[in-house]
JSON list of C-alpha atoms in Angstrom, two decimals:
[
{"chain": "A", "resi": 1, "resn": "UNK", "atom": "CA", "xyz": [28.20, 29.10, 34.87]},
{"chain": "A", "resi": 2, "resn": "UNK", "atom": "CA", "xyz": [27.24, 26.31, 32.74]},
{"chain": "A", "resi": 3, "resn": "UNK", "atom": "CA", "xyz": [24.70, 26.78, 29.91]},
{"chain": "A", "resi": 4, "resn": "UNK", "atom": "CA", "xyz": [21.10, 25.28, 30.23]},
{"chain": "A", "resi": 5, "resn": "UNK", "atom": "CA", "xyz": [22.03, 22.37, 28.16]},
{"chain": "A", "resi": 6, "resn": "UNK", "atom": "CA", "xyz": [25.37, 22.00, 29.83]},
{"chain": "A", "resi": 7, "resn": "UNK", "atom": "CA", "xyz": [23.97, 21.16, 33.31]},
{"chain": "A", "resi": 8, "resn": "UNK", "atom": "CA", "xyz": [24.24, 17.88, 34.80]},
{"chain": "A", "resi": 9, "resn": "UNK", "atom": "CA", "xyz": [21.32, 16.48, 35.73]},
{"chain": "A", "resi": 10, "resn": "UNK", "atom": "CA", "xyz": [20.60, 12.89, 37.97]},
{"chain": "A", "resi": 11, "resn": "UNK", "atom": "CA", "xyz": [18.12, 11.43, 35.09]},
{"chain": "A", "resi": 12, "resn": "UNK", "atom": "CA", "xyz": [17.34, 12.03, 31.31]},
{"chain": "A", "resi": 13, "resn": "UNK", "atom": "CA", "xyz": [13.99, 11.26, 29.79]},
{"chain": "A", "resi": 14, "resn": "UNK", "atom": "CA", "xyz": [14.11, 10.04, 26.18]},
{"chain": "A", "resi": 15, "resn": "UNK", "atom": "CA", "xyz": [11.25, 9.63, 23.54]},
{"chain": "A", "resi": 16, "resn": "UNK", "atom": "CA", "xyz": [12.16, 6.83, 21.42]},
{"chain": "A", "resi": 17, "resn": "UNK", "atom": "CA", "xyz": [10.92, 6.90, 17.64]},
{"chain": "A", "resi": 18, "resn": "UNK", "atom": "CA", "xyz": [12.29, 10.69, 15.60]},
{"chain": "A", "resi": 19, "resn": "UNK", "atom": "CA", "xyz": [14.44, 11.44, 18.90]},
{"chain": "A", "resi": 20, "resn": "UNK", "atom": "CA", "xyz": [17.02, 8.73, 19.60]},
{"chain": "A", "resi": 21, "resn": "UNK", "atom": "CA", "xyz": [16.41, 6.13, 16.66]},
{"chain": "A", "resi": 22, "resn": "UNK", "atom": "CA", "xyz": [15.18, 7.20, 13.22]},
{"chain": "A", "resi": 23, "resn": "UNK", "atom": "CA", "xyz": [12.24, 4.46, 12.82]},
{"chain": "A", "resi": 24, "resn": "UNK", "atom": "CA", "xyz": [10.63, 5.43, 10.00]},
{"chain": "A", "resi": 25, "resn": "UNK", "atom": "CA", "xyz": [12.27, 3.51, 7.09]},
{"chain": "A", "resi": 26, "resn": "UNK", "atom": "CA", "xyz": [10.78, 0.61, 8.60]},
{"chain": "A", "resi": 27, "resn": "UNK", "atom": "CA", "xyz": [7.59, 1.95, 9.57]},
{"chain": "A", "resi": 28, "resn": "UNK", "atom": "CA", "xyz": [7.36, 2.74, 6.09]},
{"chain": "A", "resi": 29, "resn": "UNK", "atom": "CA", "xyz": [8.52, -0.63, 4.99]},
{"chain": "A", "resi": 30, "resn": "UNK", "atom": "CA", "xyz": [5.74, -2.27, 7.23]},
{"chain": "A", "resi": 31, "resn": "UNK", "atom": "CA", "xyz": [2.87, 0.18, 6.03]},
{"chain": "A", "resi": 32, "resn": "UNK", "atom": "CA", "xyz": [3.67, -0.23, 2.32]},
{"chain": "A", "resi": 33, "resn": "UNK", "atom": "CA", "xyz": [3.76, -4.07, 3.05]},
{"chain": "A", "resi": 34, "resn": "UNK", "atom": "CA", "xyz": [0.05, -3.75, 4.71]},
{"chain": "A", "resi": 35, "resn": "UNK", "atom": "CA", "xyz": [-1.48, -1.25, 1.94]},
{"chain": "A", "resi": 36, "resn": "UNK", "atom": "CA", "xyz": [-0.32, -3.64, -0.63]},
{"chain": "A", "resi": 37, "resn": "UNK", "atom": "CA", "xyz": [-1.74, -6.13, 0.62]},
{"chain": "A", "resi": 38, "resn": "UNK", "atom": "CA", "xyz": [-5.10, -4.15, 0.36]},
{"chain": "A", "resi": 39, "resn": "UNK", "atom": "CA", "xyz": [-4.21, -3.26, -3.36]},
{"chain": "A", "resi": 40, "resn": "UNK", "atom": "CA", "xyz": [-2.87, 0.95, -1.88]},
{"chain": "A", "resi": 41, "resn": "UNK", "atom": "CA", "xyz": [-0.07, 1.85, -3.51]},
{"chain": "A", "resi": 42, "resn": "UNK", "atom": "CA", "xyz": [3.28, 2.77, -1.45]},
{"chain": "A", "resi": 43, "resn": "UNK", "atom": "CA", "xyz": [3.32, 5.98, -0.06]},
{"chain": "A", "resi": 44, "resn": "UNK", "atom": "CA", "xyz": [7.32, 7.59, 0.64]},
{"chain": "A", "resi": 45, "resn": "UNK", "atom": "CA", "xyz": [8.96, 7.70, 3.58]},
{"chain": "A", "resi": 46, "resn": "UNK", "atom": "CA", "xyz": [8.45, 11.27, 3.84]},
{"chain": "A", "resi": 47, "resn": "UNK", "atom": "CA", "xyz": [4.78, 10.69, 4.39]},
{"chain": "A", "resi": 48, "resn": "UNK", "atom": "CA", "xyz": [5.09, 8.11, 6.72]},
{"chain": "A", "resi": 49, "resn": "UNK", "atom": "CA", "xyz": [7.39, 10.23, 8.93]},
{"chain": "A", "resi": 50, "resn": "UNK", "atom": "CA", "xyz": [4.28, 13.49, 8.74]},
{"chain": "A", "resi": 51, "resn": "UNK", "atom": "CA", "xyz": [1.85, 10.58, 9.92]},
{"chain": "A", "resi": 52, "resn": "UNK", "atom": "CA", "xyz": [3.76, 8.32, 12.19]},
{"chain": "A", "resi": 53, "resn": "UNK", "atom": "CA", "xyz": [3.77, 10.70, 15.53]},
{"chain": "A", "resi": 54, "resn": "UNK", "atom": "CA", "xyz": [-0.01, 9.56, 16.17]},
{"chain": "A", "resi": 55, "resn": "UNK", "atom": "CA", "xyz": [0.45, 5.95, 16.09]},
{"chain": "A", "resi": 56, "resn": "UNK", "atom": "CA", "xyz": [0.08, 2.90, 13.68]},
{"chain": "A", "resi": 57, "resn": "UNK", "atom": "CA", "xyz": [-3.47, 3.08, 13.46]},
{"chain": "A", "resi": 58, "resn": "UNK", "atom": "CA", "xyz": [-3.59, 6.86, 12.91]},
{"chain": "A", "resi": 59, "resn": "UNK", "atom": "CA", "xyz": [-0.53, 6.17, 10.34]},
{"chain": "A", "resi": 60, "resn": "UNK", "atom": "CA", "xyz": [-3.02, 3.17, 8.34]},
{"chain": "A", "resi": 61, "resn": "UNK", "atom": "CA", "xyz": [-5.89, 6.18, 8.44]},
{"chain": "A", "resi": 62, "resn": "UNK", "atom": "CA", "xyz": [-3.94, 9.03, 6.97]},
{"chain": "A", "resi": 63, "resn": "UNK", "atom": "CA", "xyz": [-2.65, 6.24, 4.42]},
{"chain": "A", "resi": 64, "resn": "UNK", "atom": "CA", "xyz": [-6.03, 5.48, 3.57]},
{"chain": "A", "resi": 65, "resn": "UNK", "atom": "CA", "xyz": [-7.37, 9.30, 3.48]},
{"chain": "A", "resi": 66, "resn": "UNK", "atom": "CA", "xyz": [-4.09, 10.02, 1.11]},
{"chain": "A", "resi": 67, "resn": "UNK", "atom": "CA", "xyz": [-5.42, 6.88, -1.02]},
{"chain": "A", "resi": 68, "resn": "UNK", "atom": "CA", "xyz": [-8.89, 8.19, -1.27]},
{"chain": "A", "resi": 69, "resn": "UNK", "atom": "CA", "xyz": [-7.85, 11.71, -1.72]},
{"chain": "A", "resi": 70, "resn": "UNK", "atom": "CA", "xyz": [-5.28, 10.25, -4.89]},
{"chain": "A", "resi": 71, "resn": "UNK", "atom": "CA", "xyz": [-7.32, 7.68, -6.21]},
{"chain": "A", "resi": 72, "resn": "UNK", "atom": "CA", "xyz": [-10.93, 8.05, -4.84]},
{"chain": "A", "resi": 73, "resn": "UNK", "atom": "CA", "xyz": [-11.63, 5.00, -2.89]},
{"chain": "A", "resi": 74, "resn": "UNK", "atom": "CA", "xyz": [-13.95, 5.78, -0.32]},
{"chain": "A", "resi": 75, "resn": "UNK", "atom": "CA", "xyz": [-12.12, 5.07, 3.13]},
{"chain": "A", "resi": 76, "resn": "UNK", "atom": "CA", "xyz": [-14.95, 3.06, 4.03]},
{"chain": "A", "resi": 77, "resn": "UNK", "atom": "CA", "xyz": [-14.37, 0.46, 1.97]},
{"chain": "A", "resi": 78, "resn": "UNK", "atom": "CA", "xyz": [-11.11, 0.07, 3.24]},
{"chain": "A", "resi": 79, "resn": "UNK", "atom": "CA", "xyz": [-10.92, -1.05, 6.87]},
{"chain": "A", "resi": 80, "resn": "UNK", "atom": "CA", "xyz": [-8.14, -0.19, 9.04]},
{"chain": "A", "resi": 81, "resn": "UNK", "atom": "CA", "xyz": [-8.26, -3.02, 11.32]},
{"chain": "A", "resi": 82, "resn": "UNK", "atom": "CA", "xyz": [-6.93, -5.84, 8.86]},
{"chain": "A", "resi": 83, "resn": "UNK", "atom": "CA", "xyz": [-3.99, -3.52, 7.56]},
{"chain": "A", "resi": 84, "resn": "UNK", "atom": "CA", "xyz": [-3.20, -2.08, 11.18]},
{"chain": "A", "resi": 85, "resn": "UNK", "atom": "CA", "xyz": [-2.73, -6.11, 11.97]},
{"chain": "A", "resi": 86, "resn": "UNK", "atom": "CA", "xyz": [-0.90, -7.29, 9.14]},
{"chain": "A", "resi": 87, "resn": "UNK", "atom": "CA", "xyz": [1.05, -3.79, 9.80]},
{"chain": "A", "resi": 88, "resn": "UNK", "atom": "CA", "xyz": [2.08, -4.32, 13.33]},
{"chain": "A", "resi": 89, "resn": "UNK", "atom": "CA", "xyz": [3.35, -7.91, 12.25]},
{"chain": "A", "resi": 90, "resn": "UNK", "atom": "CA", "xyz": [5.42, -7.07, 9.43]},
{"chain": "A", "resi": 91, "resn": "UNK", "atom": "CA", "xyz": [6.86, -4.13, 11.75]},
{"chain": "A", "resi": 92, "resn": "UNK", "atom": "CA", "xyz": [6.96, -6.42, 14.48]},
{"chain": "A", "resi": 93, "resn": "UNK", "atom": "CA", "xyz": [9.77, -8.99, 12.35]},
{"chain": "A", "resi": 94, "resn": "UNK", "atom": "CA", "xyz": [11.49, -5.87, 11.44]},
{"chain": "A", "resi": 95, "resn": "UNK", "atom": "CA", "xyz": [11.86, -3.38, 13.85]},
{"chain": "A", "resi": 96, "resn": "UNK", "atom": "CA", "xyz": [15.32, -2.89, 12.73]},
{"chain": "A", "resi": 97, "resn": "UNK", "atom": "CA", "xyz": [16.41, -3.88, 9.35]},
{"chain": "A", "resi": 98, "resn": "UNK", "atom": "CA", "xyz": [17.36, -0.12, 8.40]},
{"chain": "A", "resi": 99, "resn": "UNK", "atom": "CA", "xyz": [16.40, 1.60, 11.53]},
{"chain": "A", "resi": 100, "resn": "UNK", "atom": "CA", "xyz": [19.40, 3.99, 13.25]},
{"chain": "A", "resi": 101, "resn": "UNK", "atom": "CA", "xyz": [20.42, 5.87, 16.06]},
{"chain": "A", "resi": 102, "resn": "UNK", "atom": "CA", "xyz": [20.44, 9.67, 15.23]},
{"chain": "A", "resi": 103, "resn": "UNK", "atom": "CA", "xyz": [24.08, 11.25, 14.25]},
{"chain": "A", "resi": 104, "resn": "UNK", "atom": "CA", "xyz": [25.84, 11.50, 18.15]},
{"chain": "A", "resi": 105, "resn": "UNK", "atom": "CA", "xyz": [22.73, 9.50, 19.97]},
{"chain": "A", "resi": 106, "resn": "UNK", "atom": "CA", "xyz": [24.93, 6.85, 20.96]},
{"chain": "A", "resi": 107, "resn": "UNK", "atom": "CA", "xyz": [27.73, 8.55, 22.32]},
{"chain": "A", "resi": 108, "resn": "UNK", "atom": "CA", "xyz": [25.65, 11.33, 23.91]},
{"chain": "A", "resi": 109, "resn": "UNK", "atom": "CA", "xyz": [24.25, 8.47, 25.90]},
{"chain": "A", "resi": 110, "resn": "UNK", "atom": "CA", "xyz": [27.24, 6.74, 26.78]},
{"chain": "A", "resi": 111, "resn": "UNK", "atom": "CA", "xyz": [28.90, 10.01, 28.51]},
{"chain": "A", "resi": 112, "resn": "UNK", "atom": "CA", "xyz": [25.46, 10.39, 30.17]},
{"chain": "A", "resi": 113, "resn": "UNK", "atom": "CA", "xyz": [26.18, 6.97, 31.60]},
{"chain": "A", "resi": 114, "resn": "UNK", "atom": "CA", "xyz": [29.43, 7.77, 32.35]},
{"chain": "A", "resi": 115, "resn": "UNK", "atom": "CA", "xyz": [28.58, 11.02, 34.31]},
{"chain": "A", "resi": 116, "resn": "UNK", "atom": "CA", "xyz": [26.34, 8.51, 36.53]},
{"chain": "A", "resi": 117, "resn": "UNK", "atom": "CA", "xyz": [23.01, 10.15, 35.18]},
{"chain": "A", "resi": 118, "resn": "UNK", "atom": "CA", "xyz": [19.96, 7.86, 35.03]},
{"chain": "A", "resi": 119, "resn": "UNK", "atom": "CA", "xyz": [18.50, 7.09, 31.63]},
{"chain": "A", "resi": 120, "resn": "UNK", "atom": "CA", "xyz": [15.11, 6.44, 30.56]},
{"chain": "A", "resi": 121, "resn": "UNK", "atom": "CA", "xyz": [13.30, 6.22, 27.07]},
{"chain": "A", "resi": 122, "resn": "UNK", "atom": "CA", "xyz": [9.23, 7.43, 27.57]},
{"chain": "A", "resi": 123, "resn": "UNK", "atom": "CA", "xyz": [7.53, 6.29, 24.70]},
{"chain": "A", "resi": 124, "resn": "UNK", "atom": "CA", "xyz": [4.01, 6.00, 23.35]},
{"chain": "A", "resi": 125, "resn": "UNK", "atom": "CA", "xyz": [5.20, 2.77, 21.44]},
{"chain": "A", "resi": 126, "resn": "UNK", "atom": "CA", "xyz": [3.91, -0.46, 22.84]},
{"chain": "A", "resi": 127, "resn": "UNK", "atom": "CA", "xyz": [6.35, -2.53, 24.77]},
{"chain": "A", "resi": 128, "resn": "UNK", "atom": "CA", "xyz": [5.99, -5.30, 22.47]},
{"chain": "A", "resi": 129, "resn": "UNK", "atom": "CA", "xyz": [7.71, -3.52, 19.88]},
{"chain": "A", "resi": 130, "resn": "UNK", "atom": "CA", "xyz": [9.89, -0.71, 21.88]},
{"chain": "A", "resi": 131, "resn": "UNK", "atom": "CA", "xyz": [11.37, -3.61, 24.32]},
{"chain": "A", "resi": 132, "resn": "UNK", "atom": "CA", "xyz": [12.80, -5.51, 21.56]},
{"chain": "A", "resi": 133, "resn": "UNK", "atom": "CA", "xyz": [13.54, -2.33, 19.35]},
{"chain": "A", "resi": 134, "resn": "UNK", "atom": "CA", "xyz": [15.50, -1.16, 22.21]},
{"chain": "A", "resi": 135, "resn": "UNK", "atom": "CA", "xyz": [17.05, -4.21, 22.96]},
{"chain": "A", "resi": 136, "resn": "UNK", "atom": "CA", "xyz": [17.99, -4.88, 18.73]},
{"chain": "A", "resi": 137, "resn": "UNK", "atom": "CA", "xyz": [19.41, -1.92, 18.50]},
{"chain": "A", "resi": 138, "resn": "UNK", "atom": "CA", "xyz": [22.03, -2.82, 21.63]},
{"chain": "A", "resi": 139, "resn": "UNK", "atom": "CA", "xyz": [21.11, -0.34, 23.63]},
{"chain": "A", "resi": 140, "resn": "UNK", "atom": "CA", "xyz": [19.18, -2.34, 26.75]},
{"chain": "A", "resi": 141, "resn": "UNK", "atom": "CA", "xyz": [21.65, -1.90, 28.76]},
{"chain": "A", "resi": 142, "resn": "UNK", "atom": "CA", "xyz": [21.96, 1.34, 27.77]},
{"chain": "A", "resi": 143, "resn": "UNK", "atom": "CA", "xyz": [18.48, 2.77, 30.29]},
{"chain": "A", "resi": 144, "resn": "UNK", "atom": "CA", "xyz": [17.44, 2.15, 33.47]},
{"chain": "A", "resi": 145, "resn": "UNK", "atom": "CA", "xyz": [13.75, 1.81, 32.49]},
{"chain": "A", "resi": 146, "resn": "UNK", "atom": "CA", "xyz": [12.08, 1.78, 30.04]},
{"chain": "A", "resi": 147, "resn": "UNK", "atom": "CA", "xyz": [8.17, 2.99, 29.65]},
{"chain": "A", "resi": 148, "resn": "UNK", "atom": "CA", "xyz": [5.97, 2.15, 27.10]},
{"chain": "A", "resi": 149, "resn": "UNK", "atom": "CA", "xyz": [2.62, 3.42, 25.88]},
{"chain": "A", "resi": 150, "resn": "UNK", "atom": "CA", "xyz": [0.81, 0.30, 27.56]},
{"chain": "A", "resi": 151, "resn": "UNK", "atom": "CA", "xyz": [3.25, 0.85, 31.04]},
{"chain": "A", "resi": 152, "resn": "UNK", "atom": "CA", "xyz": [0.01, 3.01, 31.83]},
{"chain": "A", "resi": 153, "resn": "UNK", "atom": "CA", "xyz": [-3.39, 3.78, 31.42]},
{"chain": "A", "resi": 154, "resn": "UNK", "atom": "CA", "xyz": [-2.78, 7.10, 29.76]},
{"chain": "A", "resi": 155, "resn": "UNK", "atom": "CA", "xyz": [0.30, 7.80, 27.46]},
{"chain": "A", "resi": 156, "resn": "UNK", "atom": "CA", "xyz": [1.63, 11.04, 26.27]},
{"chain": "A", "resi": 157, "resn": "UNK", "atom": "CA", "xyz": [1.09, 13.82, 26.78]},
{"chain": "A", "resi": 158, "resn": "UNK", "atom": "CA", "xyz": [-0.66, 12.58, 29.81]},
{"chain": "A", "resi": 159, "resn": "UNK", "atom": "CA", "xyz": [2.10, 13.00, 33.15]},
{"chain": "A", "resi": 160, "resn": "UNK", "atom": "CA", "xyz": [1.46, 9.10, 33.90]},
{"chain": "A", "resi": 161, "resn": "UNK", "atom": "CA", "xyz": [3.97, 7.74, 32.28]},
{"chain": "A", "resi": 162, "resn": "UNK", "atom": "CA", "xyz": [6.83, 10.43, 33.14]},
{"chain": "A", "resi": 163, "resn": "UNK", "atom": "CA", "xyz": [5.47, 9.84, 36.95]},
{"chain": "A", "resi": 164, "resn": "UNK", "atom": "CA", "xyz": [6.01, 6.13, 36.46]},
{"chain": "A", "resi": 165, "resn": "UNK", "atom": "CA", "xyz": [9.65, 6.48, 35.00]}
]
């Protein structure tokens, strides 16, 4: 008998940023771009990766906390909104300049295919930024749908969005 991670099953469910593409070079690129423009110094990659599970405007907060708590700027005086903007459009141009697939992603996903199993990425990411992330990195194809975190009124953990897919 197979083992639990052996089985073949009909469809896979994928998240897409820290499970199938490492994002977070450029994530990091785009928030050091947006704190600099506020006068923040860069934070490393390593940080961005701790704060980037939440979202970009939970990532732009915990960059401004870590400011205040390094350099004591009150976070008021820094305002999330402008830097989550000029954020989202840096990231937006360059989704993919050093992004990757994880070590075996790719062919882990074409023998999926193969087998006939459906394939899905589930992700809190907006679609205006997973869509063409998804696409850049030549993997379109690749799913049979793909759900964003504005496919539905509630994203993860919330069931919605696996329901939808």
């Amino acid at each position: 008998m197979p083992k639990a991670w052996q089985r073949p099953y009909a469809a896979y469910l994928f998240d897409l940023d820290g499970t199938l593409v490492d994002t977070a070079p450029d994530i990091g690129v785009a928030l050091n771009h947006a704190l600099a423009t506020a006068g923040i110094d860069p934070v490393s990659t390593e940080l961005t990766r701790h704060w980037v599970g939440h979202g970009a405007r939970v990532l732009i907060e915990q960059a401004i906390q870590h400011h205040e708590t390094n350099h004591g700027v009150p976070p008021d005086k820094l305002e999330v909104e402008p830097l989550l903007e000029v954020f989202l459009d840096h990231y937006a141009d360059h989704l993919t300049d050093t992004s990757t697939f994880y070590p075996t992603v790719e062919a882990t996903l074409r023998q999926l295919k193969e087998r006939g199993a459906k394939l899905a990425v589930v992700t809190n990411k907006m679609a205006s930024l997973s869509e063409p992330l998804v696409r850049q990195m030549g993997a379109w194809d690749t799913f049979d749908v793909v759900v964003c975190g504005d496919s539905t009124a509630h994203p993860k953990p919330h069931p919605e969005s696996v329901l939808l897919t």
